[in-house]
Amino acid sequence: VQLVESGGGSVQTRGALRLSCVVTGYPYSGYCVGWFRQAPGKEREGVAAIYRADSTTYYLDSVEGRFTTSQENAKSTVYLQMNNLKPEDTAVYYCAASLGAGACHTNPLREADFNNWGQGTQVTVS
């Protein structure tokens, strides 16, 4: 299983970015893709997730209404659209995957439930 992220960058407050995560290696769509972030000096936190088989989603309260995760099956890609960005959204963002639906149904998301991770991409909001 491999996850490759792209799309980070620097934006101004209230700007937008879209992160992409290409997931390869799973034989079917019954897996959860989570989005995590880690700001300097803080613990990693889960901000969103999508269960590929039925597109059910999860959002951290602080990003709900601003962030949207979606998928494009033909490209094996999951997206995180981030709108109305705030300086406190500055962090390294990671996508991660876990076989089955369980990881997507835990509130809040737990790092330990995900066993495949992307390389991370920096998002800076100023």
XYZ file of N, CA and C in Angstrom:
378
model
N 0.855 -1.185 0.000
C 0.000 0.000 0.000
C 0.893 1.237 0.000
N 0.519 2.195 -0.825
C 1.296 3.428 -0.910
C 0.353 4.621 -0.961
N 0.702 5.672 -0.242
C -0.053 6.914 -0.262
C 0.896 8.040 -0.649
N 0.512 8.815 -1.647
C 1.332 9.928 -2.108
C 0.496 11.190 -2.067
N 0.963 12.154 -1.294
C 0.240 13.413 -1.116
C 0.815 14.512 -1.998
N -0.038 15.479 -2.275
C 0.398 16.690 -2.960
C -0.586 17.812 -2.641
N -0.175 19.042 -2.937
C -1.105 20.151 -2.865
C -0.894 21.143 -1.744
N 0.080 20.946 -0.885
C 0.304 21.917 0.173
C 0.874 23.209 -0.385
N 1.035 24.191 0.514
C 1.594 25.464 0.096
C 1.328 26.546 1.112
N 1.538 27.786 0.692
C 1.333 28.943 1.563
C 0.197 29.787 1.014
N -0.720 30.166 1.895
C -1.847 31.010 1.510
C -2.090 32.043 2.586
N -2.851 33.048 2.234
C -3.249 34.050 3.207
C -4.513 33.599 3.938
N -4.751 34.209 5.071
C -5.966 33.940 5.841
C -7.195 34.106 4.954
N -8.102 33.158 5.104
C -9.347 33.056 4.320
C -9.122 32.508 2.910
N -7.887 32.100 2.629
C -7.606 31.464 1.350
C -8.016 30.002 1.353
N -7.711 29.317 0.237
C -8.107 27.920 0.083
C -6.968 27.097 -0.521
N -6.946 25.830 -0.176
C -6.015 24.873 -0.759
C -6.735 23.539 -0.899
N -6.276 22.734 -1.861
C -6.793 21.378 -1.988
C -5.627 20.401 -1.932
N -5.695 19.494 -0.992
C -4.708 18.430 -0.888
C -5.227 17.187 -1.602
N -4.298 16.454 -2.211
C -4.639 15.201 -2.884
C -3.850 14.059 -2.264
N -4.452 12.890 -2.249
C -3.783 11.701 -1.717
C -4.120 10.539 -2.661
N -3.124 10.075 -3.394
C -3.311 8.926 -4.286
C -3.001 7.667 -3.488
N -3.969 6.762 -3.432
C -3.833 5.538 -2.643
C -3.789 4.348 -3.590
N -2.734 3.558 -3.510
C -2.608 2.369 -4.343
C -2.283 1.168 -3.459
N -2.712 0.001 -3.940
C -2.348 -1.230 -3.261
C -3.477 -1.956 -2.572
N -4.597 -1.266 -2.317
C -5.736 -1.973 -1.734
C -6.495 -2.680 -2.858
N -6.893 -3.921 -2.655
C -7.574 -4.656 -3.724
C -9.040 -4.264 -3.908
N -9.627 -3.572 -2.939
C -11.017 -3.143 -3.067
C -11.203 -1.870 -2.256
N -12.431 -1.308 -2.284
C -12.640 0.026 -1.710
C -13.021 0.011 -0.231
N -12.955 -1.098 0.421
C -13.347 -1.162 1.828
C -12.258 -0.710 2.781
N -11.870 0.561 2.660
C -10.866 1.092 3.564
C -11.157 2.553 3.860
N -10.607 3.009 4.945
C -10.809 4.368 5.435
C -9.563 5.201 5.136
N -9.762 6.415 4.660
C -8.655 7.356 4.478
C -8.878 8.523 5.429
N -7.911 8.760 6.266
C -7.987 9.859 7.215
C -6.992 10.950 6.878
N -7.332 12.160 7.286
C -6.440 13.313 7.151
C -6.053 13.768 8.553
N -4.759 13.851 8.796
C -4.226 14.297 10.070
C -3.362 15.529 9.851
N -3.139 16.273 10.916
C -2.219 17.396 10.840
C -1.430 17.495 12.137
N -0.229 18.037 11.993
C 0.615 18.241 13.162
C 1.268 19.605 13.073
N 0.918 20.458 14.008
C 1.516 21.786 14.101
C 2.742 21.709 14.999
N 3.689 22.646 14.845
C 4.891 22.632 15.671
C 4.552 22.625 17.152
N 5.159 21.700 17.882
C 4.951 21.637 19.320
C 3.635 21.039 19.754
N 2.843 20.531 18.801
C 1.539 19.966 19.150
C 1.455 18.508 18.712
N 0.505 17.805 19.294
C 0.281 16.425 18.896
C -0.456 16.373 17.558
N -0.266 15.262 16.880
C -0.974 15.067 15.630
C -2.458 14.860 15.916
N -3.319 15.491 15.113
C -4.757 15.348 15.303
C -5.427 15.003 13.986
N -6.481 14.216 14.079
C -7.248 13.864 12.904
C -8.272 14.930 12.597
N -8.336 15.374 11.350
C -9.257 16.444 10.990
C -10.404 15.978 10.109
N -10.215 14.918 9.347
C -11.280 14.451 8.458
C -11.000 13.019 8.045
N -12.049 12.337 7.618
C -11.865 10.971 7.121
C -12.995 10.629 6.174
N -12.728 9.668 5.295
C -13.758 9.194 4.375
C -13.616 7.694 4.227
N -14.743 6.988 4.304
C -14.750 5.565 4.075
C -15.011 5.359 2.586
N -14.038 4.777 1.876
C -14.082 4.725 0.430
C -15.287 3.956 -0.110
N -15.737 2.939 0.588
C -16.792 2.077 0.056
C -18.139 2.782 -0.056
N -18.436 3.722 0.870
C -19.751 4.369 0.819
C -19.688 5.884 0.974
N -18.468 6.428 0.984
C -18.238 7.885 1.041
C -18.720 8.553 2.321
N -18.959 7.793 3.391
C -19.293 8.459 4.651
C -18.074 9.204 5.157
N -18.322 10.339 5.802
C -17.228 11.215 6.203
C -17.284 11.569 7.684
N -16.163 12.040 8.176
C -16.011 12.508 9.554
C -15.222 13.809 9.509
N -15.568 14.762 10.398
C -14.820 16.012 10.495
C -14.615 16.403 11.953
N -13.431 16.919 12.233
C -13.163 17.547 13.513
C -14.025 18.800 13.618
N -14.553 19.066 14.802
C -15.455 20.204 14.954
C -14.858 21.505 14.438
N -13.586 21.707 14.687
C -12.978 22.999 14.349
C -12.821 23.220 12.847
N -12.987 22.166 12.042
C -12.850 22.333 10.589
C -14.168 22.093 9.856
N -15.180 21.582 10.555
C -16.451 21.284 9.881
C -17.044 22.550 9.296
N -17.490 22.440 8.043
C -18.013 23.605 7.334
C -16.953 24.337 6.540
N -15.675 24.097 6.840
C -14.579 24.720 6.082
C -13.806 23.691 5.257
N -13.668 22.491 5.773
C -12.935 21.420 5.085
C -13.921 20.394 4.543
N -13.609 19.861 3.365
C -14.424 18.802 2.770
C -13.507 17.736 2.203
N -13.767 16.488 2.566
C -13.011 15.401 1.970
C -13.905 14.656 0.988
N -13.324 14.276 -0.126
C -14.080 13.605 -1.182
C -13.157 12.640 -1.903
N -13.715 11.895 -2.853
C -12.893 10.924 -3.557
C -13.229 10.901 -5.036
N -12.258 10.483 -5.803
C -12.421 10.276 -7.239
C -11.945 8.862 -7.518
N -12.915 7.965 -7.645
C -12.569 6.542 -7.710
C -11.691 6.188 -8.898
N -11.945 6.792 -10.039
C -11.188 6.447 -11.238
C -9.707 6.741 -11.080
N -9.384 7.682 -10.202
C -7.982 8.059 -10.003
C -7.431 7.553 -8.679
N -8.233 6.746 -7.947
C -7.808 6.248 -6.626
C -7.318 7.384 -5.743
N -7.988 8.502 -5.832
C -7.526 9.714 -5.156
C -8.576 10.220 -4.174
N -8.080 10.655 -3.030
C -8.913 11.301 -2.029
C -8.442 12.740 -1.902
N -9.387 13.646 -1.740
C -9.067 15.068 -1.666
C -9.465 15.645 -0.313
N -8.746 16.693 0.081
C -9.158 17.495 1.231
C -9.196 18.943 0.750
N -10.394 19.435 0.536
C -10.580 20.840 0.149
C -10.665 21.664 1.417
N -9.798 22.638 1.533
C -9.732 23.470 2.728
C -10.039 24.914 2.337
N -11.146 25.420 2.847
C -11.569 26.793 2.561
C -11.523 27.634 3.825
N -11.538 28.950 3.623
C -11.547 29.884 4.758
C -10.456 29.514 5.766
N -9.249 29.335 5.266
C -8.150 28.890 6.117
C -7.773 29.951 7.139
N -7.331 29.473 8.287
C -6.946 30.337 9.399
C -5.492 30.044 9.775
N -4.819 30.998 10.404
C -3.424 30.735 10.815
C -3.284 29.475 11.668
N -4.290 29.169 12.471
C -4.209 27.973 13.314
C -4.341 26.665 12.527
N -4.623 26.757 11.235
C -4.619 25.562 10.388
C -3.209 25.222 9.890
N -2.239 26.090 10.174
C -0.862 25.840 9.751
C -0.340 24.567 10.402
N 0.150 23.650 9.566
C 0.612 22.353 10.059
C 1.148 21.541 8.880
N 1.786 20.433 9.208
C 2.061 19.415 8.196
C 0.842 18.490 8.156
N 0.314 18.302 6.975
C -0.880 17.478 6.794
C -0.488 16.127 6.205
N -1.090 15.076 6.757
C -0.821 13.714 6.325
C -2.127 13.027 5.941
N -2.075 12.197 4.918
C -3.180 11.274 4.714
C -2.718 9.896 5.193
N -3.676 9.101 5.621
C -3.380 7.784 6.168
C -4.532 6.856 5.823
N -4.253 5.559 5.788
C -5.284 4.609 5.388
C -5.318 3.420 6.320
N -6.516 2.852 6.433
C -6.721 1.692 7.286
C -7.768 0.797 6.650
N -7.483 -0.504 6.579
C -8.435 -1.438 5.990
C -9.681 -1.545 6.868
N -10.844 -1.540 6.221
C -12.082 -1.625 6.968
C -12.640 -0.261 7.316
N -13.796 -0.248 7.928
C -14.486 1.003 8.244
C -14.230 1.498 9.656
N -13.701 0.659 10.503
C -13.595 1.008 11.915
C -12.867 2.300 12.200
N -11.761 2.527 11.520
C -10.954 3.720 11.780
C -11.722 4.994 11.488
N -12.667 4.915 10.531
C -13.454 6.095 10.170
C -14.557 6.378 11.163
N -14.897 5.412 12.006
C -16.046 5.555 12.887
C -15.648 5.868 14.325
N -14.388 6.220 14.509
C -13.915 6.582 15.841
C -13.846 8.095 15.950
N -14.406 8.653 17.013
C -14.421 10.106 17.208
C -13.799 10.437 18.550
N -12.630 11.096 18.561
C -11.867 11.580 17.405
C -11.077 10.462 16.728
N -10.585 10.746 15.533
C -9.752 9.780 14.833
C -8.517 9.454 15.668
N -8.056 8.212 15.543
C -6.885 7.785 16.315
C -5.770 7.374 15.365
N -4.598 7.949 15.598
C -3.428 7.598 14.782
C -3.192 6.106 14.753
N -3.343 5.456 15.892
C -3.001 4.039 16.013
C -3.877 3.144 15.140
N -5.008 3.667 14.700
C -5.901 2.861 13.860
C -5.473 2.830 12.403
N -4.524 3.678 12.028
C -4.099 3.802 10.633
C -2.682 3.242 10.486
N -2.486 2.327 9.561
C -1.194 1.682 9.446
C -0.436 2.018 8.162
N -1.016 2.844 7.324
C -0.311 3.277 6.116
C -0.414 4.796 6.027
N 0.736 5.448 5.805
C 0.793 6.904 5.876
C 1.484 7.490 4.651
N 1.011 8.697 4.273
C 1.693 9.468 3.251
C 2.883 10.201 3.855
N 3.582 10.926 3.006
C 4.825 11.569 3.416
C 4.597 12.908 4.110
N 3.399 13.458 4.008
C 3.109 14.747 4.616
C 3.358 15.895 3.663
N 2.575 16.958 3.844
C 2.748 18.156 3.029
C 2.483 19.374 3.912
N 3.305 20.406 3.754
C 3.218 21.581 4.614
C 2.132 22.530 4.116
N 1.305 22.984 5.054
C 0.313 24.026 4.789
C 0.613 25.176 5.735
N 0.821 26.365 5.155
C 1.126 27.542 5.956
C 0.116 28.627 5.631
N -0.524 29.145 6.690
C -1.534 30.196 6.532
C -1.055 31.420 7.310
N -0.960 32.548 6.625
C -0.464 33.748 7.300
C -1.387 34.935 7.056
